[in-house]
PDB file of C-alpha atoms in Angstrom:
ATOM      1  CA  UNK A  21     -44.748  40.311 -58.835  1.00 74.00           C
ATOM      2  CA  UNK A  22     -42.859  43.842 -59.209  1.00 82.00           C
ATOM      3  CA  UNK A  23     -41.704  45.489 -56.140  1.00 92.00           C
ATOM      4  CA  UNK A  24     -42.538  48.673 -55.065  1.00 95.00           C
ATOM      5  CA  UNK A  25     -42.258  51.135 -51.925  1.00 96.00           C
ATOM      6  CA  UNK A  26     -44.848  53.319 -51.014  1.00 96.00           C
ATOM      7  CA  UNK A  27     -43.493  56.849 -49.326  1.00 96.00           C
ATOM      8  CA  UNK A  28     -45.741  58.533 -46.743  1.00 93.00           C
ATOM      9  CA  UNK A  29     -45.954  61.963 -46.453  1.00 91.00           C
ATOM     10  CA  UNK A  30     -46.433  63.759 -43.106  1.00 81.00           C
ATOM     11  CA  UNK A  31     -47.261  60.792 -40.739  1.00 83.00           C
ATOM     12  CA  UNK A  32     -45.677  60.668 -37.244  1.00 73.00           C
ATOM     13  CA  UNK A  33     -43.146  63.747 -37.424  1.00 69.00           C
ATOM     14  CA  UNK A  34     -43.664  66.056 -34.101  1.00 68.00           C
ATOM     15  CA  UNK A  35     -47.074  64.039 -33.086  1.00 67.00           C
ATOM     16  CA  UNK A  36     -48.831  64.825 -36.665  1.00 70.00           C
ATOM     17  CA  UNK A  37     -50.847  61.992 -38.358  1.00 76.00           C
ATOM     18  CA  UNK A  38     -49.707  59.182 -35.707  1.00 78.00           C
ATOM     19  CA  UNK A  39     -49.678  55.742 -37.705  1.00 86.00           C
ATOM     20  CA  UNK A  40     -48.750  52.574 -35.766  1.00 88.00           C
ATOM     21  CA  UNK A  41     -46.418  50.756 -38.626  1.00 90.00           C
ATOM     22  CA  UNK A  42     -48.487  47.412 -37.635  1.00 93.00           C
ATOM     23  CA  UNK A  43     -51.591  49.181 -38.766  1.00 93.00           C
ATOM     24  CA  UNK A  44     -50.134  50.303 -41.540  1.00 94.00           C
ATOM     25  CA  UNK A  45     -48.772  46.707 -43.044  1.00 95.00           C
ATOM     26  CA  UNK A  46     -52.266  45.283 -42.079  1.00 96.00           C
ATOM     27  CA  UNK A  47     -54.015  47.962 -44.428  1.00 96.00           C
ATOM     28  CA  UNK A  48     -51.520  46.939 -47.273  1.00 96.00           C
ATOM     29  CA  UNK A  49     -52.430  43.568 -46.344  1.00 96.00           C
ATOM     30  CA  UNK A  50     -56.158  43.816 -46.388  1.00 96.00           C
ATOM     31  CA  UNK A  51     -56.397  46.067 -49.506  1.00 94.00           C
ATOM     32  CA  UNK A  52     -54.688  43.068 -51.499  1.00 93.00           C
ATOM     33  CA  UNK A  53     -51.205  43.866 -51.287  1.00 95.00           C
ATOM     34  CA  UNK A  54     -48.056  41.644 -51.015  1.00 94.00           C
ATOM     35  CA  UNK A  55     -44.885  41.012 -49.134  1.00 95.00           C
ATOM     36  CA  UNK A  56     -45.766  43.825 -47.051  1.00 96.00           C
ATOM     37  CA  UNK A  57     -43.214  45.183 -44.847  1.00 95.00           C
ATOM     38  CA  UNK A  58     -42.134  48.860 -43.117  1.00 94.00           C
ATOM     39  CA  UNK A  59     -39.051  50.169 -42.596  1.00 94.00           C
ATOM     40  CA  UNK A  60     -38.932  53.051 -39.219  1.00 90.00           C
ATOM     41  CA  UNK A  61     -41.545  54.631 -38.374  1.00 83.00           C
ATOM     42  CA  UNK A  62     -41.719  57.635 -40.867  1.00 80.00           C
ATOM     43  CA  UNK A  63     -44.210  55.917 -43.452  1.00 88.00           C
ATOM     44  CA  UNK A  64     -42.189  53.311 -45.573  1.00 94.00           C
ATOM     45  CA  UNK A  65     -44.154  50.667 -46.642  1.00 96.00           C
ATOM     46  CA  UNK A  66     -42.676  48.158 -49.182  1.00 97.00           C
ATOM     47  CA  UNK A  67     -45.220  45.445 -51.083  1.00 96.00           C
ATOM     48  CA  UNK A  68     -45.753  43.762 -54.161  1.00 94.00           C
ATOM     49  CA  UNK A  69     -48.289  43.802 -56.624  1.00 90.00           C
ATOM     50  CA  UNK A  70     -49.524  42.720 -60.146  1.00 83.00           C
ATOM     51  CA  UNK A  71     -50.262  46.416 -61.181  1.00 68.00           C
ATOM     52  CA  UNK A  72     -47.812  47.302 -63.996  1.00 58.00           C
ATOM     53  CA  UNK A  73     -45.741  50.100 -63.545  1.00 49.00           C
ATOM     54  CA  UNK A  74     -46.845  51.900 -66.677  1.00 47.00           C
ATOM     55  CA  UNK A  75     -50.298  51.908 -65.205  1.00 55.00           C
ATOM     56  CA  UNK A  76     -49.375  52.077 -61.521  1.00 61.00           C
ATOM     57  CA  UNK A  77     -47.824  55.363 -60.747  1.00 80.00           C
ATOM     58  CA  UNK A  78     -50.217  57.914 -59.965  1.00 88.00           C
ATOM     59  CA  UNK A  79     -53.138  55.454 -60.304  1.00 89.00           C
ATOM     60  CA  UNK A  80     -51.649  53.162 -57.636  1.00 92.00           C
ATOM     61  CA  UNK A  81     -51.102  56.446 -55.823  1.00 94.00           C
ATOM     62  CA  UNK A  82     -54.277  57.505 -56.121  1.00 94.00           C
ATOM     63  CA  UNK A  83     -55.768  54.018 -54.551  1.00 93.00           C
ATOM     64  CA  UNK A  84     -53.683  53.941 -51.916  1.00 95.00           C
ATOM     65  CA  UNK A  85     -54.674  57.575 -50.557  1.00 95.00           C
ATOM     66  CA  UNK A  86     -57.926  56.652 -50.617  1.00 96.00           C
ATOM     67  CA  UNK A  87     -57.213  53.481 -48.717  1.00 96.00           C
ATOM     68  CA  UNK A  88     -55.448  55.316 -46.031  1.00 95.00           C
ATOM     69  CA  UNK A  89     -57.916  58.295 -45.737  1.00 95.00           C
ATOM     70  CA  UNK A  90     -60.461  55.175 -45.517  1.00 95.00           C
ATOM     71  CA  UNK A  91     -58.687  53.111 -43.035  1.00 94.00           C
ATOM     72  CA  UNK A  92     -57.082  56.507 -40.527  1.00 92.00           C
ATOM     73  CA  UNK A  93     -59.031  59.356 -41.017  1.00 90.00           C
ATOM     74  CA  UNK A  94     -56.479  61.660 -42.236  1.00 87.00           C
ATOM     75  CA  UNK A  95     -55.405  62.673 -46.157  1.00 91.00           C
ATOM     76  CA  UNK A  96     -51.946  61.443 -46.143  1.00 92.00           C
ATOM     77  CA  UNK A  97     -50.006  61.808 -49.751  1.00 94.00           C
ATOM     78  CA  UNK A  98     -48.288  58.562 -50.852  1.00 96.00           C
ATOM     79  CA  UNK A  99     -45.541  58.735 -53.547  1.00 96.00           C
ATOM     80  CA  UNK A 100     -44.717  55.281 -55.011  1.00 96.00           C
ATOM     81  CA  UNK A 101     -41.655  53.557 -57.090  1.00 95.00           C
ATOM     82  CA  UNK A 102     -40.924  50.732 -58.355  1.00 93.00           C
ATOM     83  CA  UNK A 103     -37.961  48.710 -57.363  1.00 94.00           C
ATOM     84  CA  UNK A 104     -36.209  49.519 -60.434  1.00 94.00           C
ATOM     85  CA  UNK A 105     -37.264  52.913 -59.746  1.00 95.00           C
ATOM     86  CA  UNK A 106     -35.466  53.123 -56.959  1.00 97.00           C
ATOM     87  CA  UNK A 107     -32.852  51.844 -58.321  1.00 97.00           C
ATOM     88  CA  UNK A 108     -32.476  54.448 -60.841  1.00 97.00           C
ATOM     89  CA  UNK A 109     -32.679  57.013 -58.689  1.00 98.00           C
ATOM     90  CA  UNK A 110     -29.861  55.345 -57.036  1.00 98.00           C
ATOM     91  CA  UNK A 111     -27.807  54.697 -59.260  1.00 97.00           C
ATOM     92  CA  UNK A 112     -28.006  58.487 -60.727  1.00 98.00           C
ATOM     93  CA  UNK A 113     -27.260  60.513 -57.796  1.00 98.00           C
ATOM     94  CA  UNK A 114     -24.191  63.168 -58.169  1.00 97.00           C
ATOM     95  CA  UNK A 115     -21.109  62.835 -57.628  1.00 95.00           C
ATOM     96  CA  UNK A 116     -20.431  62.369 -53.606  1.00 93.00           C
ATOM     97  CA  UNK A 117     -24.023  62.118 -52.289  1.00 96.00           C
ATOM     98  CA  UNK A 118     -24.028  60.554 -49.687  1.00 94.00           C
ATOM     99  CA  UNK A 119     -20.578  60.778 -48.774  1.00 95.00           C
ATOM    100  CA  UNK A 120     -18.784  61.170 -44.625  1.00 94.00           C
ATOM    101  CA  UNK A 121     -18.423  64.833 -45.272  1.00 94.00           C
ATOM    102  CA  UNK A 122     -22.308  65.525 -46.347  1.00 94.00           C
ATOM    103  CA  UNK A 123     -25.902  64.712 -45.336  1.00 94.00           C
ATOM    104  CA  UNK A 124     -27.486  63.831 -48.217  1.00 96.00           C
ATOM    105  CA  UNK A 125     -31.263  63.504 -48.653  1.00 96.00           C
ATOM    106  CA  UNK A 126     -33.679  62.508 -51.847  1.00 98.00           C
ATOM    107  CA  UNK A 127     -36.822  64.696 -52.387  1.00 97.00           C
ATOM    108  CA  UNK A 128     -38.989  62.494 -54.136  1.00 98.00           C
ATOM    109  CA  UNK A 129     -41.707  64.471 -56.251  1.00 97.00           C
ATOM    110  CA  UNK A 130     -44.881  63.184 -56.518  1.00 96.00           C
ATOM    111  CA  UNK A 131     -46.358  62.946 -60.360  1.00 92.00           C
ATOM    112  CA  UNK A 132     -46.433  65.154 -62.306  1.00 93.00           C
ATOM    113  CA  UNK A 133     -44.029  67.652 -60.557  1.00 95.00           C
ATOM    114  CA  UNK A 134     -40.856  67.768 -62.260  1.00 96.00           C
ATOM    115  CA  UNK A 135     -37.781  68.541 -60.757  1.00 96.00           C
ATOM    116  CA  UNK A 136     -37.651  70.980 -62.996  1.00 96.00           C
ATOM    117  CA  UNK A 137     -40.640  73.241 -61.819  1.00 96.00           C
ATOM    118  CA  UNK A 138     -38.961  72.833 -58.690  1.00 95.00           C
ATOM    119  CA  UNK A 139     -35.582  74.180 -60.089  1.00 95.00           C
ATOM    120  CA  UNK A 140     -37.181  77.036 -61.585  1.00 94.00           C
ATOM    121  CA  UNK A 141     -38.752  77.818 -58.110  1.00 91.00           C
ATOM    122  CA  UNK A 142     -36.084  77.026 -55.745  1.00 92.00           C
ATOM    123  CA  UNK A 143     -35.046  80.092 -53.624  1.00 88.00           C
ATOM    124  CA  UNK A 144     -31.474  81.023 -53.601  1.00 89.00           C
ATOM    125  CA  UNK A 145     -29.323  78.224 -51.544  1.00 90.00           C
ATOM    126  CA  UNK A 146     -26.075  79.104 -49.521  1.00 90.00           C
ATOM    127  CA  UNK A 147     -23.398  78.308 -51.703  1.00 91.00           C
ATOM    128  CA  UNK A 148     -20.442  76.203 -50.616  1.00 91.00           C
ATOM    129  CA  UNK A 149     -23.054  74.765 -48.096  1.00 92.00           C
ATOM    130  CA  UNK A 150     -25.780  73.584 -49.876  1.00 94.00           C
ATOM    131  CA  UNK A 151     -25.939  71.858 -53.705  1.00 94.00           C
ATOM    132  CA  UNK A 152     -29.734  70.656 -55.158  1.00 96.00           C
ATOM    133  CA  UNK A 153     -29.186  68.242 -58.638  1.00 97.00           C
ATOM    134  CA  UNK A 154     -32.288  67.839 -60.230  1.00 97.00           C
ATOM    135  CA  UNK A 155     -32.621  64.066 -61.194  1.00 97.00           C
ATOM    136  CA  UNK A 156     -35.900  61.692 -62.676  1.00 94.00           C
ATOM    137  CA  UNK A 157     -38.599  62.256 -60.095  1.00 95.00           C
ATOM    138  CA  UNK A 158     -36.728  63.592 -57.745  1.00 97.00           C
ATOM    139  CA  UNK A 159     -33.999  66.383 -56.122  1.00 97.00           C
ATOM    140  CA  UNK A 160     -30.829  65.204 -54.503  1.00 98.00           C
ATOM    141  CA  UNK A 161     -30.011  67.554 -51.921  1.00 96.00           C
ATOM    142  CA  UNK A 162     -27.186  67.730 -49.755  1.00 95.00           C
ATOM    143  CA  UNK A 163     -25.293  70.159 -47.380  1.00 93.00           C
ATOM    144  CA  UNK A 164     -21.319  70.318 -45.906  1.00 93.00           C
ATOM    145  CA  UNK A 165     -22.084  68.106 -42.527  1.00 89.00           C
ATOM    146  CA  UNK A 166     -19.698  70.972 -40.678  1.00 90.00           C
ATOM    147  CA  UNK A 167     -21.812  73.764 -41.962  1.00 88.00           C
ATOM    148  CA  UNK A 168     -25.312  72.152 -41.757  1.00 84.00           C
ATOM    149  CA  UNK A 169     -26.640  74.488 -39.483  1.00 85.00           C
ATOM    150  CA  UNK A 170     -26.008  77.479 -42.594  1.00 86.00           C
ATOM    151  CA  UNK A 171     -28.110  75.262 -45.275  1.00 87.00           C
ATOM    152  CA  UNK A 172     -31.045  77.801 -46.710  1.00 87.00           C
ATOM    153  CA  UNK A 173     -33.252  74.657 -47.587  1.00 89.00           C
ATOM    154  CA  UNK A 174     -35.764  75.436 -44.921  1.00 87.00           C
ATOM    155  CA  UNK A 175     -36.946  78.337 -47.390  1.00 89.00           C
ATOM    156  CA  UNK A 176     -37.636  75.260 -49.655  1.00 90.00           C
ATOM    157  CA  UNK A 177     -39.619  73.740 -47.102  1.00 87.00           C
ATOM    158  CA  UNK A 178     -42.015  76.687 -46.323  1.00 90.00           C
ATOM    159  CA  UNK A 179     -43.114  76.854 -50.204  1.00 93.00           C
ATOM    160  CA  UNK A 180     -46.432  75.277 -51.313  1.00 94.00           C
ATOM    161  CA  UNK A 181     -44.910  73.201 -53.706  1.00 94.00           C
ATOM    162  CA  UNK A 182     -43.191  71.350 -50.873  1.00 94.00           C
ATOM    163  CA  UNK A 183     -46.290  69.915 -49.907  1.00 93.00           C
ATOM    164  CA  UNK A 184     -45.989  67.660 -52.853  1.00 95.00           C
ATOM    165  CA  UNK A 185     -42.975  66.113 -52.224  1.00 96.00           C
ATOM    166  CA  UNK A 186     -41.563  64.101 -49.515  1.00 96.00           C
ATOM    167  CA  UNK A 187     -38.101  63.410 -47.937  1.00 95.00           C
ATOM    168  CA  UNK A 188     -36.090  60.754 -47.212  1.00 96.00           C
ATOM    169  CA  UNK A 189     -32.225  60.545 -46.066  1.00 96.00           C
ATOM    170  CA  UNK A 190     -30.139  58.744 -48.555  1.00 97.00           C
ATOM    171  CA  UNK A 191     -29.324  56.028 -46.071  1.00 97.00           C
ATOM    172  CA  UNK A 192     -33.402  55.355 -45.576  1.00 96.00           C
ATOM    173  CA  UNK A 193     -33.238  55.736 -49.484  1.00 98.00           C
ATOM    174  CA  UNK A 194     -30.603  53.203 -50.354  1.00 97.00           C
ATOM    175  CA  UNK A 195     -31.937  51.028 -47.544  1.00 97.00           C
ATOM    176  CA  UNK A 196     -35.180  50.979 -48.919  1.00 97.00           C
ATOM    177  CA  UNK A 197     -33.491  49.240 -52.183  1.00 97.00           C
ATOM    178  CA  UNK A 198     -31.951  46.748 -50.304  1.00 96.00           C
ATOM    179  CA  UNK A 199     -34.839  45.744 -48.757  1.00 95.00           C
ATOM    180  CA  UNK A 200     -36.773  45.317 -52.130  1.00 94.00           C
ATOM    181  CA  UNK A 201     -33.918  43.340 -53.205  1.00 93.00           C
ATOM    182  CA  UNK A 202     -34.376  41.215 -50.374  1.00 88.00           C
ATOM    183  CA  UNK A 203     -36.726  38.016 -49.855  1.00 75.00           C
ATOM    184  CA  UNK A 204     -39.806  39.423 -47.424  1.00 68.00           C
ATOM    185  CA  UNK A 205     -39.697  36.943 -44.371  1.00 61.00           C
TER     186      UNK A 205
END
């Protein structure tokens, strides 16, 4: 069965939407998922299932809010990709992402934002600090690690059209891929 990993939005940052990541396997579990397993604590929850990809995207999205809102009370946004998916997005990242001298992070867009809407919005980032590459599905973003504290992103993150995205570091990113590639114990 095709892997996929299911990204949480907005649970257990600052005391919001606390999930317990035993919980959330179990509700995996019990809806009918497969080789469930989470990876920290910030909503990463990596199954299997016999859903096709072309078919599975937002509709496997869709199923899985609703079995969240269902099991914990609270609207929680899920993104989903596929393992090769991830991969992808892995595999396409600039140039450097991810490199010692940066912190790099993926902003995975949840269908059907486009990283290009979110180009066209994007206010004005501090250049020599920060750099934003649109890729498929998602933004790679990433600022100078010495001048981190400069980055202009947080006017990114006070737009509405954040809310439909979600972040992840690129180590929790590329992680995440290794994990699908390996066997669930």
């Amino acid at each position: 069965m095709p892997g996929y990993v299911a990204l949480l939005r907005g649970i257990n940052v600052g005391g919001t939407n606390p999930v317990a990541m035993d919980a959330l396997a179990a509700s995996f579990r019990e809806a009918g998922y497969e080789d469930v397993r989470t990876h920290i604590q910030s909503g990463n929850v990596l199954f299997s299932t016999d859903v096709s990809a072309a078919s599975g995207g937002p509709a496997l999205e869709a199923a899985l809010e609703s079995m969240l809102q269902e099991r914990f009370g609270a609207e929680i946004p899920v993104i989903v990709r596929s393992r090769d998916e991830l991969a992808a997005i892995v595999a396409d990242a600039p140039p450097g992402h991810g490199s010692a001298d940066l912190r790099s992070d993926v902003y995975f867009l949840k269908h059907p934002l486009t990283a290009d809407e979110v180009m066209a919005e994007l206010p004005e980032l501090r250049a020599g600090v920060d750099t934003m590459t649109p890729g498929s599905g998602v933004l790679y973003f990433s600022r100078v690690k010495a001048q981190a504290t400069k980055t202009r992103v947080q006017r990114l993150l006070a737009m509405p059209v954040f809310k439909r995205m979600t972040v992840r570091t690129w180590g929790t990113t590329t992680r995440l891929l290794t994990l699908l590639d390996a066997p669930s114990s």
